mmCIF file of C-alpha atoms in Angstrom:
data_model
loop_
_atom_site.group_PDB
_atom_site.id
_atom_site.type_symbol
_atom_site.label_atom_id
_atom_site.label_comp_id
_atom_site.label_asym_id
_atom_site.label_seq_id
_atom_site.Cartn_x
_atom_site.Cartn_y
_atom_site.Cartn_z
ATOM 1 C CA MET M 1 -29.270 -1.794 0.925
ATOM 2 C CA GLU M 2 -29.160 -5.226 2.402
ATOM 3 C CA HIS M 3 -26.098 -6.612 0.697
ATOM 4 C CA ILE M 4 -22.457 -5.679 1.076
ATOM 5 C CA PRO M 5 -21.002 -5.999 -2.440
ATOM 6 C CA ILE M 6 -18.357 -8.644 -3.039
ATOM 7 C CA LEU M 7 -16.062 -7.797 -5.943
ATOM 8 C CA ARG M 8 -14.174 -10.459 -7.829
ATOM 9 C CA MET M 9 -10.577 -9.610 -8.741
ATOM 10 C CA GLY M 10 -8.974 -12.588 -10.454
ATOM 11 C CA SER M 11 -8.857 -15.436 -7.954
ATOM 12 C CA PHE M 12 -9.547 -13.137 -4.997
ATOM 13 C CA LEU M 13 -12.663 -11.530 -3.599
ATOM 14 C CA LEU M 14 -12.728 -7.994 -2.226
ATOM 15 C CA ILE M 15 -15.165 -6.700 0.368
ATOM 16 C CA THR M 16 -15.266 -3.086 1.490
ATOM 17 C CA VAL M 17 -17.075 -2.667 4.777
ATOM 18 C CA GLN M 18 -18.568 0.822 4.913
ATOM 19 C CA VAL M 19 -21.794 0.573 6.820
ATOM 20 C CA ASP M 20 -22.544 -0.265 10.412
ATOM 21 C CA MET M 21 -22.851 -3.994 10.739
ATOM 22 C CA HIS M 22 -25.927 -5.444 12.283
ATOM 23 C CA ASP M 23 -26.847 -9.084 12.782
ATOM 24 C CA ARG M 24 -28.797 -9.608 9.597
ATOM 25 C CA LEU M 25 -26.257 -7.838 7.385
ATOM 26 C CA ALA M 26 -23.396 -9.858 8.861
ATOM 27 C CA LEU M 27 -25.239 -13.140 8.306
ATOM 28 C CA GLN M 28 -26.088 -12.082 4.763
ATOM 29 C CA LEU M 29 -22.430 -11.265 4.125
ATOM 30 C CA GLN M 30 -21.352 -14.688 5.386
ATOM 31 C CA ASP M 31 -23.919 -16.369 3.137
ATOM 32 C CA ASP M 32 -22.961 -14.320 0.075
ATOM 33 C CA LEU M 33 -19.242 -14.710 0.641
ATOM 34 C CA THR M 34 -19.176 -18.466 1.162
ATOM 35 C CA GLU M 35 -21.369 -18.902 -1.915
ATOM 36 C CA ARG M 36 -19.046 -16.741 -4.031
ATOM 37 C CA ILE M 37 -15.916 -18.554 -2.807
ATOM 38 C CA VAL M 38 -17.394 -21.866 -3.924
ATOM 39 C CA GLN M 39 -18.840 -20.447 -7.153
ATOM 40 C CA HIS M 40 -15.558 -18.889 -8.333
ATOM 41 C CA GLY M 41 -13.122 -21.214 -6.568
ATOM 42 C CA SER M 42 -11.505 -18.164 -4.981
ATOM 43 C CA HIS M 43 -8.223 -18.534 -3.132
ATOM 44 C CA GLY M 44 -8.298 -15.378 -1.090
ATOM 45 C CA VAL M 45 -10.582 -12.835 0.553
ATOM 46 C CA LEU M 46 -9.601 -9.219 1.175
ATOM 47 C CA ILE M 47 -11.691 -7.289 3.696
ATOM 48 C CA ASP M 48 -11.107 -3.541 3.617
ATOM 49 C CA ILE M 49 -12.115 -1.856 6.875
ATOM 50 C CA SER M 50 -10.530 1.547 6.223
ATOM 51 C CA ALA M 51 -13.957 3.178 6.468
ATOM 52 C CA LEU M 52 -14.539 1.865 9.988
ATOM 53 C CA GLU M 53 -13.652 4.430 12.627
ATOM 54 C CA VAL M 54 -14.859 2.319 15.501
ATOM 55 C CA VAL M 55 -15.250 -1.395 15.998
ATOM 56 C CA ASP M 56 -16.938 -3.419 18.663
ATOM 57 C CA SER M 57 -16.715 -7.036 19.703
ATOM 58 C CA PHE M 58 -19.486 -7.901 17.230
ATOM 59 C CA ILE M 59 -17.423 -6.784 14.241
ATOM 60 C CA GLY M 60 -14.319 -8.431 15.678
ATOM 61 C CA ARG M 61 -16.178 -11.737 15.988
ATOM 62 C CA MET M 62 -17.630 -11.358 12.494
ATOM 63 C CA LEU M 63 -14.142 -10.903 11.004
ATOM 64 C CA GLY M 64 -12.971 -13.988 12.861
ATOM 65 C CA ASN M 65 -15.954 -16.019 11.646
ATOM 66 C CA ILE M 66 -15.467 -14.967 8.037
ATOM 67 C CA ALA M 67 -11.783 -15.904 8.197
ATOM 68 C CA SER M 68 -12.606 -19.327 9.662
ATOM 69 C CA MET M 69 -15.322 -20.028 7.089
ATOM 70 C CA SER M 70 -13.037 -18.994 4.260
ATOM 71 C CA ARG M 71 -10.262 -21.183 5.592
ATOM 72 C CA VAL M 72 -12.376 -24.323 5.566
ATOM 73 C CA LEU M 73 -13.284 -23.440 1.973
ATOM 74 C CA ASP M 74 -9.553 -23.207 1.135
ATOM 75 C CA ALA M 75 -9.400 -19.407 0.896
ATOM 76 C CA GLN M 76 -7.091 -17.161 2.933
ATOM 77 C CA THR M 77 -8.375 -13.954 4.511
ATOM 78 C CA VAL M 78 -6.451 -10.698 4.836
ATOM 79 C CA VAL M 79 -7.944 -7.694 6.625
ATOM 80 C CA VAL M 80 -6.644 -4.436 5.153
ATOM 81 C CA GLY M 81 -6.779 -0.731 5.936
ATOM 82 C CA MET M 82 -7.214 -0.947 9.700
ATOM 83 C CA ARG M 83 -6.978 2.429 11.424
ATOM 84 C CA PRO M 84 -4.650 2.811 14.406
ATOM 85 C CA ALA M 85 -7.568 3.560 16.740
ATOM 86 C CA VAL M 86 -9.321 0.405 15.607
ATOM 87 C CA ALA M 87 -6.241 -1.695 16.354
ATOM 88 C CA ILE M 88 -6.115 -0.215 19.870
ATOM 89 C CA THR M 89 -9.811 -0.862 20.472
ATOM 90 C CA LEU M 90 -9.646 -4.446 19.226
ATOM 91 C CA VAL M 91 -6.784 -5.338 21.559
ATOM 92 C CA GLU M 92 -8.453 -3.537 24.472
ATOM 93 C CA LEU M 93 -11.544 -5.641 23.792
ATOM 94 C CA GLY M 94 -9.327 -8.705 24.090
ATOM 95 C CA MET M 95 -9.613 -9.488 20.382
ATOM 96 C CA SER M 96 -6.199 -9.654 18.784
ATOM 97 C CA LEU M 97 -7.720 -11.406 15.746
ATOM 98 C CA PRO M 98 -5.764 -14.651 16.024
ATOM 99 C CA GLY M 99 -5.461 -16.449 12.717
ATOM 100 C CA ILE M 100 -6.268 -13.355 10.662
ATOM 101 C CA ARG M 101 -3.559 -11.733 8.653
ATOM 102 C CA THR M 102 -3.588 -7.986 8.155
ATOM 103 C CA ALA M 103 -2.014 -5.551 5.718
ATOM 104 C CA LEU M 104 -2.051 -1.780 5.577
ATOM 105 C CA THR M 105 -3.238 -1.475 1.961
ATOM 106 C CA VAL M 106 -5.200 -3.547 -0.527
ATOM 107 C CA GLU M 107 -2.128 -3.800 -2.749
ATOM 108 C CA ARG M 108 -0.004 -5.245 0.044
ATOM 109 C CA GLY M 109 -2.853 -7.598 0.967
ATOM 110 C CA MET M 110 -3.020 -8.906 -2.591
ATOM 111 C CA GLU M 111 0.750 -9.482 -2.576
ATOM 112 C CA ILE M 112 0.388 -11.582 0.569
ATOM 113 C CA LEU M 113 -2.411 -13.622 -1.001
ATOM 114 C CA ARG M 114 -0.483 -14.115 -4.247
ATOM 115 C CA GLY M 115 2.536 -15.299 -2.255
ATOM 116 C CA ASP M 116 0.309 -17.791 -0.433
ATOM 117 C CA VAL M 117 -1.167 -19.205 -3.609
ATOM 118 C CA GLU M 118 2.286 -19.645 -5.132
ATOM 119 C CA ASN M 119 3.613 -21.318 -1.997
ATOM 120 C CA SER M 120 0.738 -23.764 -1.802
ATOM 121 C CA MET M 121 1.142 -24.576 -5.507
ATOM 122 C CA GLN M 122 4.838 -25.265 -4.986
ATOM 123 C CA GLU M 123 4.090 -27.535 -2.044
ATOM 124 C CA LEU M 124 1.507 -29.361 -4.129
ATOM 125 C CA GLU M 125 3.987 -29.770 -6.958
ATOM 126 C CA ALA M 126 6.669 -31.062 -4.604
ATOM 127 C CA GLU M 127 4.257 -33.617 -3.149
ATOM 128 C CA GLU M 128 2.348 -34.691 -6.213
ATOM 129 C CA PRO M 129 4.007 -33.508 -9.410
ATOM 130 C CA GLU M 130 1.423 -34.971 -11.771
ATOM 131 C CA ARG M 131 -1.730 -33.815 -10.054
ATOM 132 C CA ALA M 132 -0.327 -30.313 -9.567
ATOM 133 C CA ALA M 133 0.524 -30.084 -13.246
ATOM 134 C CA ASP M 134 -3.003 -31.071 -14.170
ATOM 135 C CA GLY M 135 -4.584 -28.560 -11.822
ATOM 136 C CA SER M 136 -2.291 -25.593 -12.356
ATOM 137 C CA SER M 137 -4.588 -23.931 -14.872
ATOM 138 C CA GLU M 138 -7.189 -23.476 -12.155
ATOM 139 C CA VAL M 139 -5.093 -20.936 -10.236
ATOM 140 C CA MET W 1 -18.745 7.446 8.532
ATOM 141 C CA GLU W 2 -18.140 10.527 6.483
ATOM 142 C CA HIS W 3 -15.739 9.151 3.910
ATOM 143 C CA ILE W 4 -16.277 6.671 1.121
ATOM 144 C CA PRO W 5 -13.057 4.658 0.975
ATOM 145 C CA ILE W 6 -10.918 4.916 -2.143
ATOM 146 C CA LEU W 7 -8.766 1.837 -2.714
ATOM 147 C CA ARG W 8 -5.591 1.992 -4.750
ATOM 148 C CA MET W 9 -4.986 -0.940 -7.107
ATOM 149 C CA GLY W 10 -1.828 -0.320 -9.095
ATOM 150 C CA SER W 11 -2.390 2.727 -11.263
ATOM 151 C CA PHE W 12 -6.157 2.643 -10.744
ATOM 152 C CA LEU W 13 -8.454 3.727 -7.935
ATOM 153 C CA LEU W 14 -11.514 1.748 -6.886
ATOM 154 C CA ILE W 15 -14.580 3.206 -5.194
ATOM 155 C CA THR W 16 -17.464 1.068 -3.976
ATOM 156 C CA VAL W 17 -20.603 3.102 -3.422
ATOM 157 C CA GLN W 18 -22.699 1.402 -0.744
ATOM 158 C CA VAL W 19 -24.415 4.132 1.191
ATOM 159 C CA ASP W 20 -27.039 6.631 0.207
ATOM 160 C CA MET W 21 -25.316 9.673 -1.206
ATOM 161 C CA HIS W 22 -26.096 13.045 0.232
ATOM 162 C CA ASP W 23 -24.628 16.405 -0.683
ATOM 163 C CA ARG W 24 -21.822 16.521 1.824
ATOM 164 C CA LEU W 25 -20.714 12.930 1.208
ATOM 165 C CA ALA W 26 -20.643 13.490 -2.556
ATOM 166 C CA LEU W 27 -18.555 16.653 -2.186
ATOM 167 C CA GLN W 28 -16.220 14.848 0.192
ATOM 168 C CA LEU W 29 -15.842 12.019 -2.323
ATOM 169 C CA GLN W 30 -14.976 14.470 -5.103
ATOM 170 C CA ASP W 31 -12.383 16.145 -2.858
ATOM 171 C CA ASP W 32 -10.836 12.859 -1.745
ATOM 172 C CA LEU W 33 -10.809 11.374 -5.228
ATOM 173 C CA THR W 34 -9.216 14.298 -7.040
ATOM 174 C CA GLU W 35 -6.590 14.503 -4.305
ATOM 175 C CA ARG W 36 -5.785 10.801 -4.627
ATOM 176 C CA ILE W 37 -5.590 10.945 -8.429
ATOM 177 C CA VAL W 38 -2.985 13.708 -8.195
ATOM 178 C CA GLN W 39 -1.161 12.101 -5.268
ATOM 179 C CA HIS W 40 -0.736 8.703 -6.958
ATOM 180 C CA GLY W 41 -0.789 9.831 -10.592
ATOM 181 C CA SER W 42 -3.625 7.377 -11.209
ATOM 182 C CA HIS W 43 -4.720 6.642 -14.773
ATOM 183 C CA GLY W 44 -8.143 5.238 -14.089
ATOM 184 C CA VAL W 45 -11.072 5.300 -11.679
ATOM 185 C CA LEU W 46 -13.463 2.381 -11.191
ATOM 186 C CA ILE W 47 -16.783 3.143 -9.511
ATOM 187 C CA ASP W 48 -18.677 0.059 -8.400
ATOM 188 C CA ILE W 49 -22.401 0.716 -7.969
ATOM 189 C CA SER W 50 -23.547 -2.896 -7.669
ATOM 190 C CA ALA W 51 -24.900 -2.153 -4.191
ATOM 191 C CA LEU W 52 -27.201 0.589 -5.465
ATOM 192 C CA GLU W 53 -30.724 -0.677 -6.038
ATOM 193 C CA VAL W 54 -32.090 2.729 -6.921
ATOM 194 C CA VAL W 55 -30.535 5.877 -8.302
ATOM 195 C CA ASP W 56 -31.822 9.385 -8.661
ATOM 196 C CA SER W 57 -30.727 12.335 -10.733
ATOM 197 C CA PHE W 58 -28.424 13.437 -7.920
ATOM 198 C CA ILE W 59 -26.346 10.258 -8.139
ATOM 199 C CA GLY W 60 -26.422 10.405 -11.939
ATOM 200 C CA ARG W 61 -25.058 13.949 -11.858
ATOM 201 C CA MET W 62 -22.450 12.995 -9.288
ATOM 202 C CA LEU W 63 -21.168 10.159 -11.498
ATOM 203 C CA GLY W 64 -20.969 12.570 -14.417
ATOM 204 C CA ASN W 65 -19.095 15.146 -12.339
ATOM 205 C CA ILE W 66 -16.599 12.611 -11.052
ATOM 206 C CA ALA W 67 -15.939 11.384 -14.594
ATOM 207 C CA SER W 68 -15.388 14.941 -15.848
ATOM 208 C CA MET W 69 -13.068 15.843 -12.980
ATOM 209 C CA SER W 70 -11.068 12.659 -13.477
ATOM 210 C CA ARG W 71 -10.793 13.334 -17.192
ATOM 211 C CA VAL W 72 -9.247 16.760 -16.709
ATOM 212 C CA LEU W 73 -6.780 15.097 -14.338
ATOM 213 C CA ASP W 74 -5.903 12.578 -17.076
ATOM 214 C CA ALA W 75 -7.733 9.611 -15.537
ATOM 215 C CA GLN W 76 -10.474 7.589 -17.234
ATOM 216 C CA THR W 77 -13.623 6.575 -15.367
ATOM 217 C CA VAL W 78 -15.487 3.299 -15.731
ATOM 218 C CA VAL W 79 -18.723 2.650 -13.839
ATOM 219 C CA VAL W 80 -19.132 -1.048 -13.052
ATOM 220 C CA GLY W 81 -21.801 -3.368 -11.682
ATOM 221 C CA MET W 82 -24.874 -1.404 -12.701
ATOM 222 C CA ARG W 83 -28.105 -3.299 -12.078
ATOM 223 C CA PRO W 84 -30.644 -3.569 -14.899
ATOM 224 C CA ALA W 85 -33.237 -1.583 -12.925
ATOM 225 C CA VAL W 86 -30.715 1.204 -12.391
ATOM 226 C CA ALA W 87 -29.984 1.406 -16.119
ATOM 227 C CA ILE W 88 -33.710 1.723 -16.821
ATOM 228 C CA THR W 89 -34.171 4.435 -14.194
ATOM 229 C CA LEU W 90 -31.187 6.450 -15.414
ATOM 230 C CA VAL W 91 -32.434 6.535 -18.981
ATOM 231 C CA GLU W 92 -35.976 7.327 -17.830
ATOM 232 C CA LEU W 93 -34.524 10.245 -15.893
ATOM 233 C CA GLY W 94 -32.965 11.424 -19.142
ATOM 234 C CA MET W 95 -29.435 10.603 -17.955
ATOM 235 C CA SER W 96 -27.752 8.219 -20.339
ATOM 236 C CA LEU W 97 -24.390 9.052 -18.745
ATOM 237 C CA PRO W 98 -22.724 10.487 -21.847
ATOM 238 C CA GLY W 99 -18.946 10.265 -21.692
ATOM 239 C CA ILE W 100 -18.953 7.590 -19.007
ATOM 240 C CA ARG W 101 -17.932 4.097 -19.905
ATOM 241 C CA THR W 102 -19.516 1.158 -18.146
ATOM 242 C CA ALA W 103 -18.652 -2.492 -17.601
ATOM 243 C CA LEU W 104 -20.546 -5.295 -15.950
ATOM 244 C CA THR W 105 -17.775 -6.374 -13.571
ATOM 245 C CA VAL W 106 -14.724 -4.838 -11.922
ATOM 246 C CA GLU W 107 -12.483 -7.228 -13.832
ATOM 247 C CA ARG W 108 -13.880 -6.152 -17.181
ATOM 248 C CA GLY W 109 -13.615 -2.508 -16.115
ATOM 249 C CA MET W 110 -9.942 -2.957 -15.286
ATOM 250 C CA GLU W 111 -9.353 -4.545 -18.696
ATOM 251 C CA ILE W 112 -10.898 -1.497 -20.367
ATOM 252 C CA LEU W 113 -8.710 0.843 -18.328
ATOM 253 C CA ARG W 114 -5.565 -1.176 -19.037
ATOM 254 C CA GLY W 115 -6.360 -1.089 -22.750
ATOM 255 C CA ASP W 116 -6.739 2.688 -22.549
ATOM 256 C CA VAL W 117 -3.433 3.209 -20.815
ATOM 257 C CA GLU W 118 -1.641 1.027 -23.370
ATOM 258 C CA ASN W 119 -3.276 2.847 -26.272
ATOM 259 C CA SER W 120 -2.370 6.269 -24.950
ATOM 260 C CA MET W 121 1.212 5.136 -24.355
ATOM 261 C CA GLN W 122 1.431 3.867 -27.936
ATOM 262 C CA GLU W 123 0.077 7.145 -29.270
ATOM 263 C CA LEU W 124 2.595 9.010 -27.174
ATOM 264 C CA GLU W 125 5.415 6.829 -28.484
ATOM 265 C CA ALA W 126 4.317 7.316 -32.082
ATOM 266 C CA GLU W 127 4.216 11.080 -31.605
ATOM 267 C CA GLU W 128 7.218 11.659 -29.406
ATOM 268 C CA PRO W 129 9.448 8.604 -29.199
ATOM 269 C CA GLU W 130 11.993 10.136 -26.806
ATOM 270 C CA ARG W 131 9.621 11.615 -24.264
ATOM 271 C CA ALA W 132 7.526 8.453 -24.206
ATOM 272 C CA ALA W 133 10.601 6.347 -23.530
ATOM 273 C CA ASP W 134 11.511 8.588 -20.591
ATOM 274 C CA GLY W 135 8.024 8.467 -19.135
ATOM 275 C CA SER W 136 7.196 4.810 -19.679
ATOM 276 C CA SER W 137 8.305 3.793 -16.205
ATOM 277 C CA GLU W 138 5.551 5.911 -14.682
ATOM 278 C CA VAL W 139 2.797 3.661 -16.019
#
């Protein structure tokens, strides 16, 4: 199975990482994800890593890359379901995932993303009332 | 990785099957899922199989078992994301998944489940107005 499925939930995308990542799979995931963000105009990406019992620097870098790519495509990334041991390992590896938000559960992650979308809409409305009103149906 | 993650989304549970199922993993999934349904009082289970390119009778049986177990625990099951080739194989294997509902996407599956929950609440209200009113906050 050479694709990690990307599930669309409203204006967010959900990825559940369950298998060991290798180079080709990670690249494929980046390709698929960026394409889906553009295709659906998604505002947020949730990455569930609750199945991962161990992480290495490769996975840490991959999470960082995905978050950066999503950001330049105007989508926020939240990593959810991290195990305590994984948090310890990541920091010991010197990867504190700067710029990536985390949440303990998918539900909490979606709340964070919804809050973000609302905030950015309010800012848009405050700055440009007319354009925001025109575009509000896209959210 | 000996667990398939089960994600809670409101009153539903979401499972994404990505790895090849073997006996022990399937049993573990049944254990985990039934426990989570009881723990959270979930009303629906979504099983995403979009990552599966092939299925065999073992997976077909497992889907049927999960649906039956969920049903006796008062949760509906919807299988989502089935590929065309998988549908062909299942029917050729003589498994047309009786009693399992399917949807093409997670979003559509959640709509079906939400419709179910509303219907059953309305039936409950029509039959027993007082008990339904007491229990409506659980949904």
